Amino acid sequence: NKLHSSIKSEYDMLTTDFIVDNTQKEFAQLLKNMSKRSAMKMNIDETKRWFDTMPGYRLEKTNETKLICGYKCYKTIAHPTDASKPKIDIYATRTIGLDNSNWWNPYGELDGFMMAYDIEQYGICMRMKAKRVCFEKVEPNEFDIPEAYTMTDARTMQGLLTEVVETYVKK
């Protein structure tokens, strides 16, 4: 009932990690920008307020399915509340064994574990798709925030993320 995902640039100069504890309903985001390391941790209410500052979605279930990594995934279309934004296709499976696993992301009401989806943040649209599903034992510290990271609040983290986008992406 825990998740740790990472998005990394070439040579790991820029990384962002998401650590989710579905049992305790805690969400952490880590940001490494060169040598500067920052982290924030939020409970379920704080996480909902965080996503309230971002565009919302209306979810439309479909009957379409796709096989991803051997799992039957059901397509849901996420319609942004901001009509100028494109709709997003999400493929999620209900057979992976992680129930209520989306409380921490913009698609919180989605039924199933997301195997392929788009997400737009900070003016960047990213397409995520599972390449492999592997069940293996991991050390408990995989879900800890490393000591090298300085804890910050959501507002400061938002500023740091915006700064990264302005520095690396929009130039």
mmCIF file of N, CA, C and O in Angstrom, residues 32-90:
data_model
loop_
_atom_site.group_PDB
_atom_site.id
_atom_site.type_symbol
_atom_site.label_atom_id
_atom_site.label_comp_id
_atom_site.label_asym_id
_atom_site.label_seq_id
_atom_site.Cartn_x
_atom_site.Cartn_y
_atom_site.Cartn_z
ATOM 1 N N LYS A 32 14.917 17.385 -6.475
ATOM 2 C CA LYS A 32 16.363 17.602 -6.490
ATOM 3 C C LYS A 32 16.687 18.392 -7.739
ATOM 4 O O LYS A 32 16.387 17.966 -8.855
ATOM 5 N N ASN A 33 17.260 19.576 -7.544
ATOM 6 C CA ASN A 33 17.670 20.448 -8.639
ATOM 7 C C ASN A 33 19.154 20.696 -8.449
ATOM 8 O O ASN A 33 19.549 21.489 -7.591
ATOM 9 N N MET A 34 19.957 19.977 -9.208
ATOM 10 C CA MET A 34 21.419 19.974 -9.037
ATOM 11 C C MET A 34 21.731 19.503 -7.607
ATOM 12 O O MET A 34 21.395 18.398 -7.259
ATOM 13 N N SER A 35 22.292 20.373 -6.786
ATOM 14 C CA SER A 35 22.636 19.951 -5.423
ATOM 15 C C SER A 35 21.583 20.362 -4.398
ATOM 16 O O SER A 35 21.654 19.954 -3.242
ATOM 17 N N LYS A 36 20.599 21.153 -4.799
ATOM 18 C CA LYS A 36 19.550 21.603 -3.872
ATOM 19 C C LYS A 36 18.462 20.535 -3.783
ATOM 20 O O LYS A 36 17.914 20.102 -4.807
ATOM 21 N N ARG A 37 18.149 20.124 -2.550
ATOM 22 C CA ARG A 37 17.148 19.082 -2.333
ATOM 23 C C ARG A 37 16.071 19.595 -1.376
ATOM 24 O O ARG A 37 16.381 20.015 -0.273
ATOM 25 N N SER A 38 14.824 19.512 -1.835
ATOM 26 C CA SER A 38 13.692 19.975 -1.031
ATOM 27 C C SER A 38 12.614 18.897 -1.020
ATOM 28 O O SER A 38 12.476 18.139 -1.973
ATOM 29 N N ALA A 39 11.831 18.872 0.062
ATOM 30 C CA ALA A 39 10.752 17.897 0.184
ATOM 31 C C ALA A 39 9.587 18.515 0.926
ATOM 32 O O ALA A 39 9.760 19.399 1.757
ATOM 33 N N MET A 40 8.398 18.049 0.600
ATOM 34 C CA MET A 40 7.204 18.422 1.360
ATOM 35 C C MET A 40 6.435 17.142 1.642
ATOM 36 O O MET A 40 6.503 16.177 0.888
ATOM 37 N N LYS A 41 5.717 17.157 2.737
ATOM 38 C CA LYS A 41 4.891 16.012 3.119
ATOM 39 C C LYS A 41 3.533 16.543 3.537
ATOM 40 O O LYS A 41 3.459 17.524 4.285
ATOM 41 N N MET A 42 2.472 15.899 3.029
ATOM 42 C CA MET A 42 1.121 16.373 3.321
ATOM 43 C C MET A 42 0.210 15.203 3.677
ATOM 44 O O MET A 42 0.385 14.097 3.167
ATOM 45 N N ASN A 43 -0.779 15.494 4.517
ATOM 46 C CA ASN A 43 -1.806 14.500 4.803
ATOM 47 C C ASN A 43 -2.899 14.619 3.732
ATOM 48 O O ASN A 43 -2.792 15.426 2.815
ATOM 49 N N ILE A 44 -3.949 13.830 3.862
ATOM 50 C CA ILE A 44 -4.981 13.797 2.825
ATOM 51 C C ILE A 44 -5.675 15.156 2.648
ATOM 52 O O ILE A 44 -5.920 15.586 1.522
ATOM 53 N N ASP A 45 -5.960 15.871 3.729
ATOM 54 C CA ASP A 45 -6.629 17.166 3.610
ATOM 55 C C ASP A 45 -5.727 18.201 2.949
ATOM 56 O O ASP A 45 -6.171 18.967 2.090
ATOM 57 N N GLU A 46 -4.464 18.214 3.332
ATOM 58 C CA GLU A 46 -3.507 19.140 2.723
ATOM 59 C C GLU A 46 -3.310 18.816 1.236
ATOM 60 O O GLU A 46 -3.202 19.723 0.409
ATOM 61 N N THR A 47 -3.310 17.535 0.912
ATOM 62 C CA THR A 47 -3.143 17.119 -0.481
ATOM 63 C C THR A 47 -4.333 17.577 -1.312
ATOM 64 O O THR A 47 -4.161 18.067 -2.434
ATOM 65 N N LYS A 48 -5.535 17.429 -0.775
ATOM 66 C CA LYS A 48 -6.728 17.892 -1.500
ATOM 67 C C LYS A 48 -6.661 19.393 -1.737
ATOM 68 O O LYS A 48 -6.995 19.873 -2.827
ATOM 69 N N ARG A 49 -6.230 20.164 -0.735
ATOM 70 C CA ARG A 49 -6.099 21.621 -0.916
ATOM 71 C C ARG A 49 -5.051 21.946 -1.981
ATOM 72 O O ARG A 49 -5.213 22.872 -2.757
ATOM 73 N N TRP A 50 -3.965 21.168 -2.020
ATOM 74 C CA TRP A 50 -2.899 21.344 -3.016
ATOM 75 C C TRP A 50 -3.482 21.185 -4.422
ATOM 76 O O TRP A 50 -3.253 22.006 -5.292
ATOM 77 N N PHE A 51 -4.271 20.121 -4.635
ATOM 78 C CA PHE A 51 -4.835 19.890 -5.958
ATOM 79 C C PHE A 51 -6.013 20.804 -6.263
ATOM 80 O O PHE A 51 -6.355 20.993 -7.421
ATOM 81 N N ASP A 52 -6.620 21.398 -5.249
ATOM 82 C CA ASP A 52 -7.677 22.381 -5.490
ATOM 83 C C ASP A 52 -7.134 23.618 -6.198
ATOM 84 O O ASP A 52 -7.890 24.356 -6.819
ATOM 85 N N THR A 53 -5.829 23.854 -6.117
ATOM 86 C CA THR A 53 -5.225 25.011 -6.780
ATOM 87 C C THR A 53 -4.928 24.724 -8.253
ATOM 88 O O THR A 53 -4.526 25.615 -8.987
ATOM 89 N N MET A 54 -5.140 23.480 -8.674
ATOM 90 C CA MET A 54 -4.871 23.068 -10.051
ATOM 91 C C MET A 54 -6.190 22.766 -10.747
ATOM 92 O O MET A 54 -7.208 22.577 -10.098
ATOM 93 N N PRO A 55 -6.161 22.721 -12.080
ATOM 94 C CA PRO A 55 -7.410 22.428 -12.807
ATOM 95 C C PRO A 55 -8.006 21.091 -12.384
ATOM 96 O O PRO A 55 -7.274 20.124 -12.150
ATOM 97 N N GLY A 56 -9.332 21.035 -12.308
ATOM 98 C CA GLY A 56 -10.032 19.812 -11.951
ATOM 99 C C GLY A 56 -10.464 19.043 -13.185
ATOM 100 O O GLY A 56 -10.315 19.511 -14.320
ATOM 101 N N TYR A 57 -11.030 17.857 -12.952
ATOM 102 C CA TYR A 57 -11.458 16.998 -14.052
ATOM 103 C C TYR A 57 -12.800 16.352 -13.747
ATOM 104 O O TYR A 57 -13.098 16.039 -12.607
ATOM 105 N N ARG A 58 -13.576 16.140 -14.806
ATOM 106 C CA ARG A 58 -14.780 15.317 -14.744
ATOM 107 C C ARG A 58 -14.426 14.015 -15.439
ATOM 108 O O ARG A 58 -13.945 14.018 -16.573
ATOM 109 N N LEU A 59 -14.632 12.885 -14.756
ATOM 110 C CA LEU A 59 -14.229 11.590 -15.300
ATOM 111 C C LEU A 59 -15.393 10.906 -16.009
ATOM 112 O O LEU A 59 -16.501 10.838 -15.476
ATOM 113 N N GLU A 60 -15.120 10.415 -17.208
ATOM 114 C CA GLU A 60 -16.111 9.695 -18.008
ATOM 115 C C GLU A 60 -15.594 8.276 -18.258
ATOM 116 O O GLU A 60 -14.597 8.084 -18.967
ATOM 117 N N LYS A 61 -16.265 7.288 -17.670
ATOM 118 C CA LYS A 61 -15.874 5.890 -17.881
ATOM 119 C C LYS A 61 -16.297 5.468 -19.285
ATOM 120 O O LYS A 61 -17.332 5.905 -19.788
ATOM 121 N N THR A 62 -15.492 4.611 -19.904
ATOM 122 C CA THR A 62 -15.838 4.047 -21.208
ATOM 123 C C THR A 62 -15.769 2.528 -21.100
ATOM 124 O O THR A 62 -15.315 1.981 -20.090
ATOM 125 N N ASN A 63 -16.182 1.851 -22.162
ATOM 126 C CA ASN A 63 -16.094 0.394 -22.213
ATOM 127 C C ASN A 63 -14.812 -0.067 -22.902
ATOM 128 O O ASN A 63 -14.560 -1.266 -23.003
ATOM 129 N N GLU A 64 -14.015 0.865 -23.368
ATOM 130 C CA GLU A 64 -12.784 0.532 -24.083
ATOM 131 C C GLU A 64 -11.736 -0.020 -23.113
ATOM 132 O O GLU A 64 -11.599 0.466 -21.994
ATOM 133 N N THR A 65 -11.015 -1.037 -23.572
ATOM 134 C CA THR A 65 -9.942 -1.615 -22.757
ATOM 135 C C THR A 65 -8.669 -1.718 -23.587
ATOM 136 O O THR A 65 -8.701 -1.683 -24.822
ATOM 137 N N LYS A 66 -7.561 -1.848 -22.881
ATOM 138 C CA LYS A 66 -6.256 -2.017 -23.514
ATOM 139 C C LYS A 66 -5.419 -2.881 -22.585
ATOM 140 O O LYS A 66 -5.491 -2.732 -21.367
ATOM 141 N N LEU A 67 -4.611 -3.747 -23.141
ATOM 142 C CA LEU A 67 -3.724 -4.588 -22.347
ATOM 143 C C LEU A 67 -2.392 -3.856 -22.173
ATOM 144 O O LEU A 67 -1.745 -3.496 -23.153
ATOM 145 N N ILE A 68 -2.027 -3.576 -20.921
ATOM 146 C CA ILE A 68 -0.760 -2.906 -20.606
ATOM 147 C C ILE A 68 -0.035 -3.769 -19.583
ATOM 148 O O ILE A 68 -0.575 -4.051 -18.517
ATOM 149 N N CYS A 69 1.150 -4.191 -19.935
ATOM 150 C CA CYS A 69 1.972 -5.043 -19.058
ATOM 151 C C CYS A 69 1.220 -6.297 -18.606
ATOM 152 O O CYS A 69 1.390 -6.768 -17.481
ATOM 153 N N GLY A 70 0.356 -6.797 -19.464
ATOM 154 C CA GLY A 70 -0.384 -8.008 -19.144
ATOM 155 C C GLY A 70 -1.645 -7.782 -18.326
ATOM 156 O O GLY A 70 -2.326 -8.735 -17.981
ATOM 157 N N TYR A 71 -1.978 -6.541 -18.024
ATOM 158 C CA TYR A 71 -3.165 -6.218 -17.228
ATOM 159 C C TYR A 71 -4.234 -5.585 -18.113
ATOM 160 O O TYR A 71 -3.942 -4.697 -18.912
ATOM 161 N N LYS A 72 -5.470 -6.041 -17.939
ATOM 162 C CA LYS A 72 -6.592 -5.443 -18.641
ATOM 163 C C LYS A 72 -6.876 -4.085 -17.999
ATOM 164 O O LYS A 72 -7.163 -4.007 -16.799
ATOM 165 N N CYS A 73 -6.777 -3.037 -18.801
ATOM 166 C CA CYS A 73 -6.960 -1.673 -18.308
ATOM 167 C C CYS A 73 -8.189 -1.053 -18.951
ATOM 168 O O CYS A 73 -8.409 -1.198 -20.157
ATOM 169 N N TYR A 74 -8.954 -0.361 -18.148
ATOM 170 C CA TYR A 74 -10.170 0.291 -18.599
ATOM 171 C C TYR A 74 -9.877 1.769 -18.872
ATOM 172 O O TYR A 74 -9.195 2.425 -18.086
ATOM 173 N N LYS A 75 -10.422 2.243 -19.977
ATOM 174 C CA LYS A 75 -10.194 3.633 -20.363
ATOM 175 C C LYS A 75 -11.208 4.547 -19.685
ATOM 176 O O LYS A 75 -12.409 4.277 -19.667
ATOM 177 N N THR A 76 -10.702 5.623 -19.123
ATOM 178 C CA THR A 76 -11.517 6.706 -18.587
ATOM 179 C C THR A 76 -11.042 7.985 -19.253
ATOM 180 O O THR A 76 -9.835 8.183 -19.427
ATOM 181 N N ILE A 77 -11.960 8.830 -19.635
ATOM 182 C CA ILE A 77 -11.604 10.117 -20.224
ATOM 183 C C ILE A 77 -11.764 11.185 -19.149
ATOM 184 O O ILE A 77 -12.822 11.299 -18.534
ATOM 185 N N ALA A 78 -10.697 11.924 -18.918
ATOM 186 C CA ALA A 78 -10.736 13.032 -17.946
ATOM 187 C C ALA A 78 -10.949 14.318 -18.724
ATOM 188 O O ALA A 78 -10.110 14.707 -19.538
ATOM 189 N N HIS A 79 -12.091 14.950 -18.458
ATOM 190 C CA HIS A 79 -12.424 16.217 -19.107
ATOM 191 C C HIS A 79 -12.065 17.355 -18.158
ATOM 192 O O HIS A 79 -12.630 17.450 -17.062
ATOM 193 N N PRO A 80 -11.098 18.206 -18.545
ATOM 194 C CA PRO A 80 -10.706 19.316 -17.667
ATOM 195 C C PRO A 80 -11.854 20.311 -17.478
ATOM 196 O O PRO A 80 -12.639 20.544 -18.394
ATOM 197 N N THR A 81 -11.940 20.875 -16.285
ATOM 198 C CA THR A 81 -12.948 21.906 -16.048
ATOM 199 C C THR A 81 -12.617 23.166 -16.845
ATOM 200 O O THR A 81 -13.499 23.950 -17.140
ATOM 201 N N ASP A 82 -11.355 23.343 -17.197
ATOM 202 C CA ASP A 82 -10.928 24.433 -18.066
ATOM 203 C C ASP A 82 -11.054 23.938 -19.504
ATOM 204 O O ASP A 82 -10.252 23.123 -19.969
ATOM 205 N N ALA A 83 -12.072 24.406 -20.213
ATOM 206 C CA ALA A 83 -12.388 23.907 -21.554
ATOM 207 C C ALA A 83 -11.269 24.155 -22.570
ATOM 208 O O ALA A 83 -11.251 23.528 -23.630
ATOM 209 N N SER A 84 -10.333 25.030 -22.262
ATOM 210 C CA SER A 84 -9.237 25.288 -23.199
ATOM 211 C C SER A 84 -8.173 24.189 -23.144
ATOM 212 O O SER A 84 -7.306 24.113 -24.008
ATOM 213 N N LYS A 85 -8.237 23.336 -22.146
ATOM 214 C CA LYS A 85 -7.262 22.246 -21.988
ATOM 215 C C LYS A 85 -7.771 21.001 -22.699
ATOM 216 O O LYS A 85 -8.980 20.767 -22.783
ATOM 217 N N PRO A 86 -6.858 20.162 -23.205
ATOM 218 C CA PRO A 86 -7.299 18.932 -23.892
ATOM 219 C C PRO A 86 -7.779 17.872 -22.905
ATOM 220 O O PRO A 86 -7.345 17.841 -21.760
ATOM 221 N N LYS A 87 -8.671 17.000 -23.390
ATOM 222 C CA LYS A 87 -9.103 15.874 -22.561
ATOM 223 C C LYS A 87 -7.953 14.886 -22.458
ATOM 224 O O LYS A 87 -7.023 14.883 -23.272
ATOM 225 N N ILE A 88 -8.017 14.045 -21.441
ATOM 226 C CA ILE A 88 -6.926 13.129 -21.142
ATOM 227 C C ILE A 88 -7.474 11.701 -21.075
ATOM 228 O O ILE A 88 -8.486 11.448 -20.424
ATOM 229 N N ASP A 89 -6.785 10.796 -21.742
ATOM 230 C CA ASP A 89 -7.133 9.382 -21.670
ATOM 231 C C ASP A 89 -6.333 8.731 -20.548
ATOM 232 O O ASP A 89 -5.117 8.912 -20.460
ATOM 233 N N ILE A 90 -7.033 7.982 -19.713
ATOM 234 C CA ILE A 90 -6.400 7.274 -18.602
ATOM 235 C C ILE A 90 -6.751 5.794 -18.744
ATOM 236 O O ILE A 90 -7.908 5.446 -18.997
#
